[in-house]
Amino acid sequence: MKRIGILTGGGDCSGLNAVIRAVVRKGLLDGFEIVGIKNGWKGLVENDTMSLNINTVSGILPKGGSILGTSRTNPYKKEGELQKVKANFKKMGLYALIAVGGEDTLGVASKLVDDGISNIVGVPKTIDNDLSATDYSFGFDSALNVAMECIDRLHTTAESHHRVIVVEVMGRHAGWIATEAGIAGGADVILIPEIPIDIEEVCSVIQKRHSRGKTFSIVVVAEGAKVKGSGMVLQEQKLDAFGHVHLGGIGEALAGEIEKKTGYETRVSVLGHIQRGGSPTAFDRVLGTRLGVKAVELVRTKKFGRMAALQGIKIVDVSLKEAVRELRTVDMELYGIAKIFFG
Ligand code: F6P
């Protein structure tokens, strides 16, 4: 019986278990044996696995996180780890590997294909929704709905206290969560990494709004947004194994500036990992399931070096290399729609 390994890497999100369940159910139907590799690439470095069968994946569909665990281990970062990955791939008796992840995890998968582990297929995951070649990655819709609900809740308290509330959402390079949660939640200003923040402009929008009698405002800011021409140090310089800075702090800095410049009492709410946890939405459960089924289909038909993707309403396959070549930033037409409702 041919054995397929599956791993989930990078930041977790809702919907990972839907993919794992789908891979196991479809894989078993197609006559494969499925093995779970724990904690992303770390499990391949350390030969850490768990068996997956119809019973181990029973009941996991509505659960957030990943039953396999995840990590930000990058085997290309530490001397000797690539050799360990190759050796353990053999030791585990793997015929193929399904890697579920975002730009970093899939970037490693794509490199491994070139470095001799050719039987790999990818499944796109990220709450940031910034992978090109797929219209949506699962996890985004769940995060978006959490952020929208939080914006709704913050509206009522902002209104009662006549305050400005700055809501910091996730979004490292792309402001998809900020833009769509902002549209869905009726934000008065939305700030994203794609457009440097002009604090004077933000304050003027809020002041205009107040002058027409609205004594509260909601400002949504993506954690990766930066202030135009500012020397303000907003981010910690801690790096992960992929060289990414640990983000956070833009909301706090922005709230301080808004309060100072407008005189309006301002609070900040950082949603953080709340957006990554909890039960997936129906959209993410269905998308994760469809992508998982497609990944097994790609293995069965030997379409390696490919990634399952959503294009329009169809699940298709695209080149893994192409998929990680560049990030997909916010569509400016969509941002233009959001702007109509500013102020
Ligand atoms: O890449 C997804 C993401 O949620 C980003 O939006 C965020 O910057 C990052 O992960 C946070 O990662 P960590 O789990 O390491 O705090």
Coordinates of C-alpha atoms and ligand atoms in Angstrom, one line a residue:
M1 CA 0.0 0.0 0.0
K2 CA 1.4 3.4 -0.9
R3 CA 1.9 5.8 2.0
I4 CA 1.1 9.5 1.9
G5 CA 2.3 11.8 4.6
I6 CA 0.5 15.0 5.5
L7 CA 1.8 18.0 7.5
T8 CA 0.5 21.4 8.5
G9 CA 3.1 24.2 8.8
G10 CA 3.2 27.9 9.7
G11 CA 0.6 29.8 11.6
D12 CA -2.5 27.7 12.3
C13 CA -6.0 28.6 11.2
S14 CA -9.5 27.3 11.2
G15 CA -10.1 24.7 8.6
L16 CA -6.8 22.7 8.8
N17 CA -8.7 19.7 10.3
A18 CA -11.2 19.7 7.5
V19 CA -8.2 19.2 5.1
I20 CA -6.7 16.5 7.2
R21 CA -10.0 14.7 7.4
A22 CA -10.6 15.0 3.7
V23 CA -7.1 13.7 2.8
V24 CA -7.6 10.7 5.1
R25 CA -11.1 9.8 3.9
K26 CA -10.3 10.3 0.2
G27 CA -6.9 8.7 0.6
L28 CA -8.2 5.6 2.2
L29 CA -11.0 5.3 -0.5
D30 CA -8.2 5.4 -3.1
G31 CA -6.2 2.7 -1.4
F32 CA -3.5 4.8 0.2
E33 CA -2.2 4.6 3.7
I34 CA -2.0 8.1 5.4
V35 CA 0.5 9.1 8.0
G36 CA 0.3 12.4 9.9
I37 CA 3.6 14.3 10.3
K38 CA 3.6 16.3 13.5
N39 CA 4.4 20.0 13.8
G40 CA 5.1 20.9 10.2
W41 CA 8.6 20.5 8.8
K42 CA 9.8 19.9 12.4
G43 CA 8.1 16.4 12.3
L44 CA 10.1 15.5 9.2
V45 CA 13.3 16.7 10.8
E46 CA 12.6 14.7 13.9
N47 CA 10.8 11.7 12.4
D48 CA 7.8 12.5 14.5
T49 CA 4.5 11.0 13.2
M50 CA 1.1 9.8 14.2
S51 CA -1.1 7.3 12.5
L52 CA -4.2 8.6 10.8
N53 CA -7.3 6.5 10.1
I54 CA -11.0 6.9 9.8
N55 CA -11.4 7.0 13.6
T56 CA -8.6 9.5 14.4
V57 CA -10.2 12.0 12.0
S58 CA -13.7 11.4 13.2
G59 CA -15.3 14.5 14.8
I60 CA -12.5 16.9 13.9
L61 CA -14.3 18.9 11.2
P62 CA -15.6 21.6 13.5
K63 CA -12.4 21.9 15.5
G64 CA -10.0 24.8 15.1
G65 CA -6.2 24.4 14.9
S66 CA -4.6 21.3 13.6
I67 CA -4.6 17.8 15.2
L68 CA -1.1 17.4 13.8
G69 CA 0.2 20.5 15.4
T70 CA 2.3 23.1 13.5
S71 CA 5.6 25.0 13.7
R72 CA 7.5 27.6 11.9
T73 CA 10.5 25.3 11.4
N74 CA 12.4 25.9 8.2
P75 CA 14.7 23.0 7.4
Y76 CA 16.7 25.2 5.0
K77 CA 17.7 27.4 7.9
K78 CA 19.7 25.1 10.1
E79 CA 22.7 23.1 8.9
G80 CA 22.0 19.4 8.5
E81 CA 18.2 19.6 8.7
L82 CA 17.6 19.2 4.9
Q83 CA 19.6 15.9 5.1
K84 CA 17.4 14.8 8.0
V85 CA 14.2 15.7 6.0
K86 CA 15.4 13.6 3.1
A87 CA 16.5 10.7 5.3
N88 CA 13.2 10.7 7.3
F89 CA 11.1 10.9 4.2
K90 CA 12.7 7.5 3.2
K91 CA 12.5 6.1 6.8
M92 CA 8.8 6.9 7.0
G93 CA 8.3 5.0 3.7
L94 CA 6.6 7.9 2.1
Y95 CA 5.4 7.7 -1.5
A96 CA 4.2 11.3 -1.5
L97 CA 3.8 14.3 0.8
I98 CA 0.9 16.7 1.1
A99 CA 2.1 20.0 2.6
V100 CA -0.6 22.3 3.9
G101 CA 0.6 25.9 4.5
G102 CA 1.2 29.4 3.4
E103 CA 4.0 31.1 1.6
D104 CA 6.7 29.8 3.9
T105 CA 5.7 26.2 4.2
L106 CA 4.9 25.9 0.5
G107 CA 8.1 27.7 -0.3
V108 CA 10.0 24.9 1.5
A109 CA 7.8 22.4 -0.4
S110 CA 8.7 23.9 -3.7
K111 CA 12.4 23.9 -2.9
L112 CA 12.3 20.3 -1.8
V113 CA 10.8 19.3 -5.2
D114 CA 13.9 20.8 -6.8
D115 CA 16.1 19.2 -4.2
G116 CA 15.1 15.7 -4.9
I117 CA 11.8 15.0 -3.0
S118 CA 9.7 15.4 -6.1
N119 CA 6.5 13.7 -4.9
I120 CA 5.0 16.7 -3.1
V121 CA 1.7 18.5 -3.6
G122 CA 0.6 21.7 -1.7
V123 CA -2.6 22.9 -0.2
P124 CA -2.9 26.7 0.4
K125 CA -3.6 27.9 3.9
T126 CA -3.4 31.4 5.4
I127 CA -5.7 33.8 7.2
D128 CA -3.8 36.6 5.4
N129 CA -5.3 35.3 2.0
D130 CA -2.2 36.5 0.3
L131 CA -1.2 33.5 -1.8
S132 CA -1.4 34.1 -5.5
A133 CA -2.9 31.5 -7.8
T134 CA -5.8 30.8 -5.4
D135 CA -8.8 33.2 -5.1
Y136 CA -9.2 32.2 -1.4
S137 CA -7.1 30.2 1.0
F138 CA -9.1 28.5 3.8
G139 CA -8.8 30.1 7.2
F140 CA -9.4 33.6 5.8
D141 CA -13.1 33.5 5.9
S142 CA -13.2 32.3 9.5
A143 CA -10.7 35.0 10.6
L144 CA -12.7 37.6 8.7
N145 CA -15.9 36.6 10.4
V146 CA -14.2 36.8 13.9
A147 CA -12.8 40.2 13.0
M148 CA -16.2 41.4 11.8
E149 CA -18.0 40.3 14.9
C150 CA -15.4 42.1 17.0
I151 CA -15.9 45.3 15.0
D152 CA -19.6 45.0 15.6
R153 CA -19.0 44.7 19.3
L154 CA -16.6 47.5 19.4
H155 CA -19.1 49.8 17.7
T156 CA -21.5 49.7 20.5
T157 CA -19.0 50.5 23.2
A158 CA -17.4 53.2 21.1
E159 CA -20.7 54.8 20.5
S160 CA -21.7 54.8 24.2
H161 CA -18.4 56.4 25.3
H162 CA -18.0 58.7 22.3
R163 CA -14.6 57.3 21.6
V164 CA -12.4 56.4 18.7
I165 CA -11.5 52.7 18.7
V166 CA -8.5 51.5 16.7
V167 CA -8.9 47.8 15.9
E168 CA -5.7 46.1 15.0
V169 CA -6.2 42.9 12.9
M170 CA -3.8 40.4 11.4
G171 CA -2.3 40.9 7.9
R172 CA 1.4 40.9 7.5
H173 CA 2.0 42.0 3.9
A174 CA -1.6 42.2 2.7
G175 CA -4.6 43.9 4.2
W176 CA -7.3 41.5 3.1
I177 CA -8.7 40.9 6.6
A178 CA -8.7 44.7 7.4
T179 CA -10.3 45.5 4.1
E180 CA -13.1 42.9 4.1
A181 CA -13.8 42.9 7.9
G182 CA -13.8 46.7 7.6
I183 CA -16.3 46.7 4.8
A184 CA -18.4 44.0 6.5
G185 CA -18.3 45.8 9.9
G186 CA -18.8 49.3 8.6
A187 CA -15.4 50.7 9.6
D188 CA -14.8 54.5 9.3
V189 CA -11.2 54.2 8.2
I190 CA -9.3 51.1 7.0
L191 CA -5.5 51.1 6.9
I192 CA -3.5 48.4 5.1
P193 CA 0.1 47.4 4.5
E194 CA -0.3 48.2 0.8
I195 CA -0.8 52.0 1.4
P196 CA 1.4 54.0 3.9
I197 CA -0.7 55.6 6.6
D198 CA -1.1 59.4 6.4
I199 CA -2.0 60.3 10.0
E200 CA -3.2 63.8 9.1
E201 CA -5.6 62.3 6.6
V202 CA -6.9 59.8 9.1
C203 CA -7.5 62.5 11.7
S204 CA -9.2 64.7 9.2
V205 CA -11.6 61.9 8.2
I206 CA -12.4 61.3 11.9
Q207 CA -12.9 65.1 12.6
K208 CA -15.2 65.5 9.6
R209 CA -17.3 62.5 10.9
H210 CA -17.5 64.1 14.3
S211 CA -18.5 67.4 12.8
R212 CA -21.5 65.8 11.3
G213 CA -22.6 64.6 14.7
K214 CA -21.0 61.1 14.9
T215 CA -19.1 61.2 18.1
F216 CA -17.4 57.9 17.7
S217 CA -15.3 56.2 15.0
I218 CA -13.9 52.8 14.3
V219 CA -10.4 52.6 12.6
V220 CA -9.3 49.2 11.4
V221 CA -5.6 48.8 10.9
A222 CA -3.7 45.7 9.6
E223 CA -0.7 44.8 11.8
G224 CA 1.7 45.1 8.9
A225 CA 0.6 48.7 8.0
K226 CA 3.3 51.4 8.2
V227 CA 3.1 55.1 8.8
K228 CA 4.1 57.3 5.9
G229 CA 7.5 58.9 6.3
S230 CA 7.6 58.2 10.0
G231 CA 10.6 57.4 12.2
M232 CA 8.2 55.8 14.7
V233 CA 9.5 52.4 15.8
L234 CA 6.4 50.3 15.7
Q235 CA 7.5 46.8 15.6
E236 CA 9.7 44.5 17.7
Q237 CA 12.7 43.2 15.8
K238 CA 12.3 39.5 16.8
L239 CA 12.6 37.3 13.7
D240 CA 11.1 33.9 13.1
A241 CA 12.9 31.1 11.1
F242 CA 11.7 32.5 7.9
G243 CA 13.1 35.9 8.7
H244 CA 9.7 37.6 9.4
V245 CA 9.5 40.3 12.1
H246 CA 7.2 39.6 15.0
L247 CA 4.5 42.3 14.3
G248 CA 2.4 44.3 16.6
G249 CA 2.1 47.8 18.0
I250 CA 0.8 49.8 15.1
G251 CA -2.7 50.0 16.7
E252 CA -1.3 51.4 19.9
A253 CA 1.0 53.9 18.2
L254 CA -1.9 55.0 15.9
A255 CA -4.3 55.4 18.8
G256 CA -1.8 57.7 20.6
E257 CA -1.4 59.9 17.6
I258 CA -5.1 60.2 16.9
E259 CA -5.8 61.1 20.5
K260 CA -3.0 63.7 20.5
K261 CA -4.0 65.3 17.2
T262 CA -7.8 65.3 17.5
G263 CA -8.3 65.4 21.3
Y264 CA -10.9 62.6 21.0
E265 CA -10.5 59.9 23.6
T266 CA -9.1 56.9 21.8
R267 CA -8.8 53.2 22.7
V268 CA -7.1 50.3 21.0
S269 CA -8.2 46.7 20.6
V270 CA -5.7 44.2 19.3
L271 CA -7.5 41.1 18.0
G272 CA -4.4 39.0 17.5
H273 CA -4.6 35.2 17.6
I274 CA -8.3 35.3 18.4
Q275 CA -8.6 35.5 14.6
R276 CA -6.8 32.2 14.2
G277 CA -8.6 30.2 16.8
G278 CA -12.0 28.5 17.0
S279 CA -14.4 26.7 14.8
P280 CA -14.2 27.2 11.0
T281 CA -17.0 28.8 9.0
A282 CA -19.0 26.7 6.6
F283 CA -17.1 28.3 3.8
D284 CA -13.7 27.2 5.2
R285 CA -15.0 23.7 6.0
V286 CA -16.2 23.2 2.5
L287 CA -13.1 24.8 0.9
G288 CA -10.7 22.8 3.1
T289 CA -12.6 19.6 2.3
R290 CA -12.5 20.3 -1.5
L291 CA -8.7 21.2 -1.4
G292 CA -7.9 18.0 0.6
V293 CA -9.8 15.8 -1.8
K294 CA -8.0 17.5 -4.7
A295 CA -4.6 17.0 -3.1
V296 CA -5.2 13.2 -3.0
E297 CA -6.4 13.3 -6.5
L298 CA -3.1 15.1 -7.5
V299 CA -1.1 12.3 -5.8
R300 CA -3.2 9.6 -7.4
T301 CA -2.7 11.0 -10.8
K302 CA 1.0 11.8 -10.1
K303 CA 0.7 15.5 -10.6
F304 CA 3.5 16.4 -8.3
G305 CA 4.9 19.9 -7.7
R306 CA 1.4 21.2 -8.0
M307 CA -0.9 23.0 -5.5
A308 CA -4.7 22.6 -5.2
A309 CA -6.3 26.0 -5.7
L310 CA -9.7 27.7 -5.9
Q311 CA -10.2 29.7 -9.1
G312 CA -13.7 31.1 -9.4
I313 CA -15.9 28.3 -8.2
K314 CA -13.7 25.5 -9.4
I315 CA -10.9 23.6 -7.7
V316 CA -7.9 23.5 -10.0
D317 CA -4.2 22.7 -9.8
V318 CA -1.4 25.2 -10.3
S319 CA 2.4 25.0 -10.2
L320 CA 3.7 25.2 -6.6
K321 CA 6.6 27.3 -7.8
E322 CA 4.2 29.8 -9.4
A323 CA 2.0 29.8 -6.4
V324 CA 4.8 31.0 -4.1
R325 CA 6.5 33.3 -6.5
E326 CA 4.7 36.5 -5.3
L327 CA 2.2 37.5 -2.8
R328 CA -1.3 38.6 -3.6
T329 CA -2.0 42.0 -2.2
V330 CA -5.4 43.8 -1.8
D331 CA -7.2 44.5 -5.0
M332 CA -7.4 48.3 -5.2
E333 CA -10.8 48.2 -6.8
L334 CA -12.1 46.5 -3.6
Y335 CA -10.2 49.0 -1.4
G336 CA -11.8 51.8 -3.5
I337 CA -15.3 50.4 -2.5
A338 CA -14.2 50.4 1.2
K339 CA -13.1 54.0 0.9
I340 CA -16.6 55.2 -0.2
F341 CA -17.7 54.5 3.3
F342 CA -14.8 56.3 5.1
G343 CA -15.9 59.1 7.5
Ligands
F6P1 O1 0.8 34.4 8.5 C1 -0.3 34.4 9.2 C2 -0.2 35.2 10.5 O2 -1.4 35.1 11.2 C3 0.1 36.7 10.2 O3 -1.1 37.5 9.9 C4 0.7 37.1 11.5 O4 1.6 38.2 11.3 C5 1.5 35.9 11.9 O5 0.8 34.8 11.3 C6 1.6 35.7 13.4 O6 2.3 34.6 13.7 P1 2.6 34.0 15.1 O7 1.7 32.8 15.2 O8 4.0 33.5 15.0 O9 2.4 35.0 16.1

